[in-house]
Short mmCIF file of C-alpha atoms in Angstrom, two decimals:
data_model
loop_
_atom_site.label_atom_id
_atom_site.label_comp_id
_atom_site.label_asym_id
_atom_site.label_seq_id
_atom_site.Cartn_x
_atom_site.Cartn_y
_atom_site.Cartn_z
CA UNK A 1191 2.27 15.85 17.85
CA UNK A 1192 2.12 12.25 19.53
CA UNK A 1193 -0.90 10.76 20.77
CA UNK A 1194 -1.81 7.45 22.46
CA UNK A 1195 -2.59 5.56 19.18
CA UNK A 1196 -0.35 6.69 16.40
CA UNK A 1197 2.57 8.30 15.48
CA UNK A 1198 1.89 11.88 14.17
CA UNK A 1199 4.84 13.96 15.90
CA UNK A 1200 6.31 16.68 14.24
CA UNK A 1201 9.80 14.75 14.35
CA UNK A 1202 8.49 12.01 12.43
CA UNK A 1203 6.77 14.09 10.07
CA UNK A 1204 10.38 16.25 9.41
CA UNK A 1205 11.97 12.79 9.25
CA UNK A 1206 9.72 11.87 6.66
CA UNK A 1207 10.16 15.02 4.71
CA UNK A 1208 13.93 14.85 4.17
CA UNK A 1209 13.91 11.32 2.59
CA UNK A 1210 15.05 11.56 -1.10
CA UNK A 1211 12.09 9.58 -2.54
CA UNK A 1212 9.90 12.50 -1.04
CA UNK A 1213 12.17 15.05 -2.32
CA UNK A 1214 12.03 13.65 -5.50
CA UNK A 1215 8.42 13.43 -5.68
CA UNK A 1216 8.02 16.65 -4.45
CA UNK A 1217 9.84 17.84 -7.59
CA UNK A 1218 6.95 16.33 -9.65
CA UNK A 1219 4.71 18.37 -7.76
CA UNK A 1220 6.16 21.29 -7.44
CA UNK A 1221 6.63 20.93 -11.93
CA UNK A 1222 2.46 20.40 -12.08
CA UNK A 1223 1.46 23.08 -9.09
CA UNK A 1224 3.43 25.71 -11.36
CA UNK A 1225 1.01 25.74 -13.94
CA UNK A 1226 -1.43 27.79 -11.70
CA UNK A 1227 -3.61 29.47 -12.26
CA UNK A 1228 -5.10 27.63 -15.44
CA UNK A 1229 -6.37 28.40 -18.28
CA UNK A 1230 -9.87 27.60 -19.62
CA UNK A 1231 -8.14 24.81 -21.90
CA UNK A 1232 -6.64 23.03 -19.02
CA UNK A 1233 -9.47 23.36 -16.62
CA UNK A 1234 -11.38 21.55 -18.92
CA UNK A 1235 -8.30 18.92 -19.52
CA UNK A 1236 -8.42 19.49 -15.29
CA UNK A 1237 -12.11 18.35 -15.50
CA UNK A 1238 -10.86 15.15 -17.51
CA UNK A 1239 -8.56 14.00 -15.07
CA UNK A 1240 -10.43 14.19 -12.14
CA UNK A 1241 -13.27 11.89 -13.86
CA UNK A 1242 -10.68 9.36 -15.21
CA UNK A 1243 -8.98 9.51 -11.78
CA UNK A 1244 -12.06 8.37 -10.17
CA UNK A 1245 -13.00 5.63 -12.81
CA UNK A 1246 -9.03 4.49 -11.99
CA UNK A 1247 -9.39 4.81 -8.46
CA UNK A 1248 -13.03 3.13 -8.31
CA UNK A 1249 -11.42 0.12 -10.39
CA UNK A 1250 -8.89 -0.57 -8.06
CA UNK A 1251 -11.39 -0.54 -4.79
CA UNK A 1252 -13.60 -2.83 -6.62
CA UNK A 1253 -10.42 -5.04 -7.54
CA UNK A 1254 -9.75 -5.30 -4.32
CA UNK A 1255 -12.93 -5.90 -2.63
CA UNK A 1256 -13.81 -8.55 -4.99
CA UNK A 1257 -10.62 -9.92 -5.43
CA UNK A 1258 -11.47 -10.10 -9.52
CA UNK A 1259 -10.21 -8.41 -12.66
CA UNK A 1260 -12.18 -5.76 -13.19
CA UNK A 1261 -11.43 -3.74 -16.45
CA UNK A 1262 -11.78 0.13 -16.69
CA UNK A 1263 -14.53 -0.59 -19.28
CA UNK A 1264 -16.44 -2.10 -16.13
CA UNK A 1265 -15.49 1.10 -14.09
CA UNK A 1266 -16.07 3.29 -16.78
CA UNK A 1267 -19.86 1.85 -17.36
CA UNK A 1268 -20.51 1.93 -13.48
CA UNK A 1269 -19.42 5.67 -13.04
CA UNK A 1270 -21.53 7.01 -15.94
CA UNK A 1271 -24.26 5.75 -14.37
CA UNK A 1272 -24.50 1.77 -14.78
CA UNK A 1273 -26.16 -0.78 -12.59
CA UNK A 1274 -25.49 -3.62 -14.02
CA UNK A 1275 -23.53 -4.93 -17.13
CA UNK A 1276 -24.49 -7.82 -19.21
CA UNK A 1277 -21.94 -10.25 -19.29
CA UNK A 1278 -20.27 -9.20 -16.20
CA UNK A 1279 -20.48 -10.71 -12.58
CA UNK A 1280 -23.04 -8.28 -10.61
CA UNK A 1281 -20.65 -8.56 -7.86
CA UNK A 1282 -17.79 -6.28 -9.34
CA UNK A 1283 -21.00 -3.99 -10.43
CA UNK A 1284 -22.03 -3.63 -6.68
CA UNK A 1285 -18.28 -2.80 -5.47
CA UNK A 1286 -17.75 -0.62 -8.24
CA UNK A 1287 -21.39 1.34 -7.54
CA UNK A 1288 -20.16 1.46 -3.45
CA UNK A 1289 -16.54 2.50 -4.81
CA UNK A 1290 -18.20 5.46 -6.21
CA UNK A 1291 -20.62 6.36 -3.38
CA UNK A 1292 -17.79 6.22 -1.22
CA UNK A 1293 -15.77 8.66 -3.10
CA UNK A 1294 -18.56 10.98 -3.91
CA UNK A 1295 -18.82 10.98 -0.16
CA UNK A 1296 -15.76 11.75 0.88
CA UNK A 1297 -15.01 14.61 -1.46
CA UNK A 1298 -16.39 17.49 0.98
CA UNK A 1299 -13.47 16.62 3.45
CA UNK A 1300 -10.56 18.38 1.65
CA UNK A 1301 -12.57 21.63 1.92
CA UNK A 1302 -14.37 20.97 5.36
CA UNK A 1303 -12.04 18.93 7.13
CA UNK A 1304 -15.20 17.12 8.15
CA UNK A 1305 -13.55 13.49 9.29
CA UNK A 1306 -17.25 12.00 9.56
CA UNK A 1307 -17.45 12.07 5.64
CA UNK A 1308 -14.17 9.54 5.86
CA UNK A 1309 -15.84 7.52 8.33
CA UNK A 1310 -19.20 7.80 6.13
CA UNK A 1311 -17.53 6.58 3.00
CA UNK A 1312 -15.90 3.34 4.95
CA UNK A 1313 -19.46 2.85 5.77
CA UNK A 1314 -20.03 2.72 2.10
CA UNK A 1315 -17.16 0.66 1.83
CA UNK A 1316 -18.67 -1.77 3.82
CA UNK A 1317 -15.33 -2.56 5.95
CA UNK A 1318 -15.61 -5.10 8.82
CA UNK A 1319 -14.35 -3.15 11.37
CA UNK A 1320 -15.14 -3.67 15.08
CA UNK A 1321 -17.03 -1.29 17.45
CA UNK A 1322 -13.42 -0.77 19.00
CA UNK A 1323 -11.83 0.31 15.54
CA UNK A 1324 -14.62 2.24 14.91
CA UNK A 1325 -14.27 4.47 17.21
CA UNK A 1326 -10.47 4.33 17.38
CA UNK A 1327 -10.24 5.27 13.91
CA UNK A 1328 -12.78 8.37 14.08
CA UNK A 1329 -10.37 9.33 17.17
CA UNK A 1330 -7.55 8.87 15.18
CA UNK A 1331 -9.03 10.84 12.31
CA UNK A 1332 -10.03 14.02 14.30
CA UNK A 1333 -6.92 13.91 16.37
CA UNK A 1334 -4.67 14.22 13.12
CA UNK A 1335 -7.57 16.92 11.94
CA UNK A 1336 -6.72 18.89 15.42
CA UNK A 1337 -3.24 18.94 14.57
CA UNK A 1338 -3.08 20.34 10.92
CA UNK A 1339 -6.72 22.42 11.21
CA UNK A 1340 -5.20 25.57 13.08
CA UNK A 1341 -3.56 26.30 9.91
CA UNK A 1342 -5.69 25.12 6.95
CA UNK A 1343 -8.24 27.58 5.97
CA UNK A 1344 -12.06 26.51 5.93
CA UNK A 1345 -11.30 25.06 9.41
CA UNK A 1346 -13.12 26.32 12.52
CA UNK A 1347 -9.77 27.51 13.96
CA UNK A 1348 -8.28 28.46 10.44
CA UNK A 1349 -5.13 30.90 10.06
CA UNK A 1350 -4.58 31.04 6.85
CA UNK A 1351 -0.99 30.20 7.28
CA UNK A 1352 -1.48 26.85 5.32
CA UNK A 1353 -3.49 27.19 2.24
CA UNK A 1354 -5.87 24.41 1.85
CA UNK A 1355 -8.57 23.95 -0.81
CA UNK A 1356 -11.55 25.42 0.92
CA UNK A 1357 -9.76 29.19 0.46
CA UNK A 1358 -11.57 31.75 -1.46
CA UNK A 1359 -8.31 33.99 -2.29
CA UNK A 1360 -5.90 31.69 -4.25
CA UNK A 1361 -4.43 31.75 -7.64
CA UNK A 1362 -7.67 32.94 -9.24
CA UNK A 1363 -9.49 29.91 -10.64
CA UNK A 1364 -10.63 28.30 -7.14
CA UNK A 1365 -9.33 25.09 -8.19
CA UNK A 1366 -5.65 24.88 -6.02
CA UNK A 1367 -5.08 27.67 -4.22
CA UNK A 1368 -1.97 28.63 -2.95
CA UNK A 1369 -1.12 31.24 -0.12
CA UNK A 1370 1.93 32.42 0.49
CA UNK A 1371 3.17 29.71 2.99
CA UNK A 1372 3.48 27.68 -0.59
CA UNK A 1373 5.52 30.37 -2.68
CA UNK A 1374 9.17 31.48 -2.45
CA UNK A 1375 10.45 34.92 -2.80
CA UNK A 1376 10.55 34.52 -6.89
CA UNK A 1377 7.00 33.88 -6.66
CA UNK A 1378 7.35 29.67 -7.58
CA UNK A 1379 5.69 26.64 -5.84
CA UNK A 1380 8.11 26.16 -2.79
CA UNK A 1381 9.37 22.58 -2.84
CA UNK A 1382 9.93 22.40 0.76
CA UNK A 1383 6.29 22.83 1.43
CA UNK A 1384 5.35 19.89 -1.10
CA UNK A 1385 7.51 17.82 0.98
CA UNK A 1386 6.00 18.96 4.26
CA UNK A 1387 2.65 18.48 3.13
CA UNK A 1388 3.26 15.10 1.67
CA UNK A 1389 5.19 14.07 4.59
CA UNK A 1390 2.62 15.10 6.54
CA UNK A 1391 0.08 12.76 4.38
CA UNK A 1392 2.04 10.05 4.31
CA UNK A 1393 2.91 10.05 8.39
CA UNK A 1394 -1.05 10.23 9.07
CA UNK A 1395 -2.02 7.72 6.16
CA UNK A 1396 0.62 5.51 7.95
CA UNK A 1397 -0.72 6.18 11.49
CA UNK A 1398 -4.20 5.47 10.33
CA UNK A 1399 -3.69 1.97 8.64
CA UNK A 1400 -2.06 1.17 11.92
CA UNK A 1401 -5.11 2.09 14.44
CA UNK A 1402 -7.08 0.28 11.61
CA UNK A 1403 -4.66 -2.95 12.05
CA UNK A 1404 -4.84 -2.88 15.74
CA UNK A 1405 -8.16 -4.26 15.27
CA UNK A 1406 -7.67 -6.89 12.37
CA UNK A 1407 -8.87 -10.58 13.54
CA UNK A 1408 -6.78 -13.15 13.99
CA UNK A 1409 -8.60 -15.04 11.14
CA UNK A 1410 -7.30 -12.17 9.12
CA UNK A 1411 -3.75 -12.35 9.17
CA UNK A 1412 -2.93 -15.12 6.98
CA UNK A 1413 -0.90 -15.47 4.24
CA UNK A 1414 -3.09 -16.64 1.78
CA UNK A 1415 -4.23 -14.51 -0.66
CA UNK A 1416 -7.75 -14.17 0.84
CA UNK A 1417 -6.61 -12.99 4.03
CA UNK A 1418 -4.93 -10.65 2.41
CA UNK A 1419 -7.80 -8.98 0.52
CA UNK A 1420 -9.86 -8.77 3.85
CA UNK A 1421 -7.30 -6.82 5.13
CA UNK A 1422 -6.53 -4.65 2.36
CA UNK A 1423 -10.83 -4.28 2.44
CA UNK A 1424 -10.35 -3.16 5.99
CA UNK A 1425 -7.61 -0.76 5.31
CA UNK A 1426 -9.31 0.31 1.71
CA UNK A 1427 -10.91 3.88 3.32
CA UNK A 1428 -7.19 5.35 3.58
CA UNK A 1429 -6.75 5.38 -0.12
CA UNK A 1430 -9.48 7.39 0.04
CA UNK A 1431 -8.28 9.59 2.80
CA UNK A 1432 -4.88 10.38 1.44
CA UNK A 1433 -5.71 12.02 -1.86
CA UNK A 1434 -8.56 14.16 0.38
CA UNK A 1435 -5.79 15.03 2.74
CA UNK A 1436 -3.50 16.04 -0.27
CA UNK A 1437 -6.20 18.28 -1.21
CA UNK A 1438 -6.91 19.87 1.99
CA UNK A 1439 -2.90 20.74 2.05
CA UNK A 1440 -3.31 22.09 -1.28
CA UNK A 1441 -0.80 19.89 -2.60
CA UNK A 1442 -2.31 17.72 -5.99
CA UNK A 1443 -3.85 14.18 -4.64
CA UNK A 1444 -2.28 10.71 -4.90
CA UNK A 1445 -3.14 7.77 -6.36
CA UNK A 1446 -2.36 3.96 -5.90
CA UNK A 1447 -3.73 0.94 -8.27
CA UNK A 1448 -4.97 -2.33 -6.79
CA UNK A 1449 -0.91 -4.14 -7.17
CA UNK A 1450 0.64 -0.92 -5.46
CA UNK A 1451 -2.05 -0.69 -2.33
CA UNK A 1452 -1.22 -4.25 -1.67
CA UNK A 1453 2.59 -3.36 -2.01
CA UNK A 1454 2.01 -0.83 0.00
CA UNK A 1455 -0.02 -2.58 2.47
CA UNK A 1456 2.58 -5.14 2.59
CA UNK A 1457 5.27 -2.78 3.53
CA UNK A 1458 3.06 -1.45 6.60
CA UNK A 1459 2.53 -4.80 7.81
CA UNK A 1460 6.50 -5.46 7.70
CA UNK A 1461 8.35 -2.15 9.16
CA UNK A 1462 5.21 -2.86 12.08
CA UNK A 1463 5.65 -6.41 12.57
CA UNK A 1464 9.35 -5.66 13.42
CA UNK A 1465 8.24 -3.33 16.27
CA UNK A 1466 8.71 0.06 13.95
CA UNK A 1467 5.96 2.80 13.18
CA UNK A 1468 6.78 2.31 9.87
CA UNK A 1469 6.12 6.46 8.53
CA UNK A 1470 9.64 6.34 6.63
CA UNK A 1471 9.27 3.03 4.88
CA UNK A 1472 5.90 4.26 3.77
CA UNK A 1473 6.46 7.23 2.69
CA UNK A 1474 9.61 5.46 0.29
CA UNK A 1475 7.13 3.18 -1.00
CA UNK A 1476 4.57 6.24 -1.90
CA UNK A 1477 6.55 8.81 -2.73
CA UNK A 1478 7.47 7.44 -5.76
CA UNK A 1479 3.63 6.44 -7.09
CA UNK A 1480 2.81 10.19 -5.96
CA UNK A 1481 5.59 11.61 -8.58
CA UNK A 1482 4.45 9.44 -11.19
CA UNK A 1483 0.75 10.37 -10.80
CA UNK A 1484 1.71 13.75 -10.71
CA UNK A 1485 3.81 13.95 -13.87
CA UNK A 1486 0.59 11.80 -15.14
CA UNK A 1487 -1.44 14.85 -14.41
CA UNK A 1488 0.85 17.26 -15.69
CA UNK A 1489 1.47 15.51 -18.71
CA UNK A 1490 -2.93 15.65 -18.82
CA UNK A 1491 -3.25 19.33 -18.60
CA UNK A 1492 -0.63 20.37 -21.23
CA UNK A 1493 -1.99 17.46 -23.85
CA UNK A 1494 -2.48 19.65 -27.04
CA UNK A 1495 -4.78 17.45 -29.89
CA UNK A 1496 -2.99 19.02 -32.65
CA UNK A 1497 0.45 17.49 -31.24
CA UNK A 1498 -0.97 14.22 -30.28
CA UNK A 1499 -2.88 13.75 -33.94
CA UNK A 1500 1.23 14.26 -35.26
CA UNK A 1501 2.72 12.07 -32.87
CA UNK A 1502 0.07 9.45 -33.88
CA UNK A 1503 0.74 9.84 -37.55
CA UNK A 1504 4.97 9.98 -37.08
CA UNK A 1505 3.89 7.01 -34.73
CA UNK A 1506 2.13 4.81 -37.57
CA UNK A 1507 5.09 5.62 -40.04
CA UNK A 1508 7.70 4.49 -37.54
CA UNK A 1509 5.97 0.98 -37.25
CA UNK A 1510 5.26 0.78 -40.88
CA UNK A 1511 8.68 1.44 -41.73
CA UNK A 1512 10.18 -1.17 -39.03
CA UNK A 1513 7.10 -3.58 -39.94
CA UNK A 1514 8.49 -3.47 -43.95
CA UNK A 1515 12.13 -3.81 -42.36
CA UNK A 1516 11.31 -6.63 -41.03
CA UNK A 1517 9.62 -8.25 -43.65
CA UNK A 1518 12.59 -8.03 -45.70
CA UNK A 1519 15.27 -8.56 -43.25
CA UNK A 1520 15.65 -12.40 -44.62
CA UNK A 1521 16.39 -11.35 -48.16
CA UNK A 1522 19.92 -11.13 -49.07
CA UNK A 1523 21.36 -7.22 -50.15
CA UNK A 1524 21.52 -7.65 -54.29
CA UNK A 1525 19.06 -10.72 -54.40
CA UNK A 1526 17.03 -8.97 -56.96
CA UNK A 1527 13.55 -7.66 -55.10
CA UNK A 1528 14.66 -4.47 -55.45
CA UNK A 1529 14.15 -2.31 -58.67
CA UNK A 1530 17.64 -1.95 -58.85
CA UNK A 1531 18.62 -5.46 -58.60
CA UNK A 1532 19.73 -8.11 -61.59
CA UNK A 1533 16.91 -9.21 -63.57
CA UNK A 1534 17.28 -13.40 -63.47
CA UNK A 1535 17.59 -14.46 -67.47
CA UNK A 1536 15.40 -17.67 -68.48
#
């Protein structure tokens, strides 16, 4: 599918899906999708993730806006309600209070495919975009909606044929449902519909930051580091965007910290500036943060206290042991500290 503005064909988007950094990340999430349906136990661990994902992803919007260190006690304070912390510059309070507007905003997209609650939270975002962008971007937004809506259910022209989180008759807990377009015979998570689905994220993530630089100011484009935080504020929405669009495919969302957006950002600007689209040089820089969150989430739902209360303990031994090792590592074998050594006579 090709339009005017970006690149969303479905050659781009197969392109995309047959790199081996998407392959491999689809791996990941094909490992952490398998666990459906879930158990009480890791709902609740479920529940836990999704809280700390949004105090993680609210720290790195505010990082960026501000241009500051902001600490996740900062982003923790602001999300549990905060509006101000003593000791701490009000400005980093403000970004992290819009950070979370904007993402409580968003959140009915995955199951709506609503594309005026990603243009809402931008608002919230407070990104300088132009009347042009504006509206460029909403067209961008519901043209890319248009093309994956026929077959994600909770859309007006739903099928069914791609399971998105909006449908009712999934794996039994309503969380991540999966039809059969996402199983294989055996009954498994089918790893070439992770990649098509993150493919498909990553081609209209990519096509969006592009309408959205079409519109940057000259002023912007510097190198300096400040021109480079306005854009990465004018671009900020799509982090947003992408982890609502993995949930609307059904596949888990994606996250990126304040250092890998601008990595990320950076790599747009490049693959663009040299006349490209960019989707596949995107997509290699993502796909890898997308595994890594994912095995992050896996890794949340199976923690088990009991194990982790061990591992602590045989942790503490470990560095005791090497901490006495290396307290003694200067003494000479048969010097005499040890019980068994020669006494020194007076």
């Amino acid at each position: 599918m090709a339009s005017a503005t970006l690149d969303f064909e479905d050659a781009s988007i197969a392109r995309v899906a047959l790199l081996d950094e998407v392959r491999e990340a689809a791996v990941a999430g094909v490992r952490l999708m398998d666990l459906w349906p879930l158990d009480a136990v890791k709902l609740g661990h479920d529940a836990q993730y999704t809280e700390n994902r949004q105090v993680r992803v609210t720290r790195a919007i505010a990082g960026l806006i501000t241009g500051q260190d902001v600490t996740m006690p900062d982003a923790e304070f602001v999300y549990e309600g905060a509006d101000e912390i003593p000791g701490r510059p009000q400005e980093i309070v403000e970004a992290l209070l819009a950070a979370n507007e904007a993402c409580d905003t968003v959140a009915g997209y995955s199951a709506t495919g609503d594309t005026t609650l990603v243009m809402r939270a931008a608002g919230a975002l407070k990104v300088a975009w132009d009347e042009d962008t504006v509206h460029a971007v909403a067209e961008a937004l519901a043209y890319i909606e248009e093309g994956i809506g026929a077959s994600v259910p909770g859309s007006a022209s739903g099928s069914g044929d791609v399971p998105g989180a909006a449908a009712s008759d999934g794996d039994g807990d309503g969380t991540r449902p999966l039809g059969a377009g996402m199983r294989t015979v055996d009954g498994g998570v089918d790893i070439e519909a992770v990649a098509q689905r993150f493919a498909t994220v990553a081609t209209a993530c990519n096509g969006v930051m592009g309408v959205i630089e079409n519109g940057i100011p000259a002023a912007d484009r510097g190198d300096d580091t400040a021109a480079g935080l306005r854009r990465a504020h004018m671009v900020l929405p799509v982090m947003l965007y992408a982890a609502e669009l993995c949930e609307r495919l059904a596949i888990p969302p994606v996250y990126w910290g304040r250092r890998e957006f601008l990595d990320m950002l950076a790599v747009h600007e490049k693959v663009v500036s040299l006349g490209g689209h960019g989707a596949e040089e995107f997509a290699r820089c993502i796909a890898p943060l997308a595994g890594a969150e994912w095995d992050r989430h896996r890794e949340d739902l199976l923690w088990d206290p009991e194990e982790a209360k061990k591992r602590a303990k045989e942790d503490d031994a470990r560095r005791n042991r090497e901490a006495l090792a290396a307290k003694f590592a200067h003494v000479p074998e048969g010097s005499g500290t040890e019980s068994g050594g020669d006494m020194p006579h007076r």
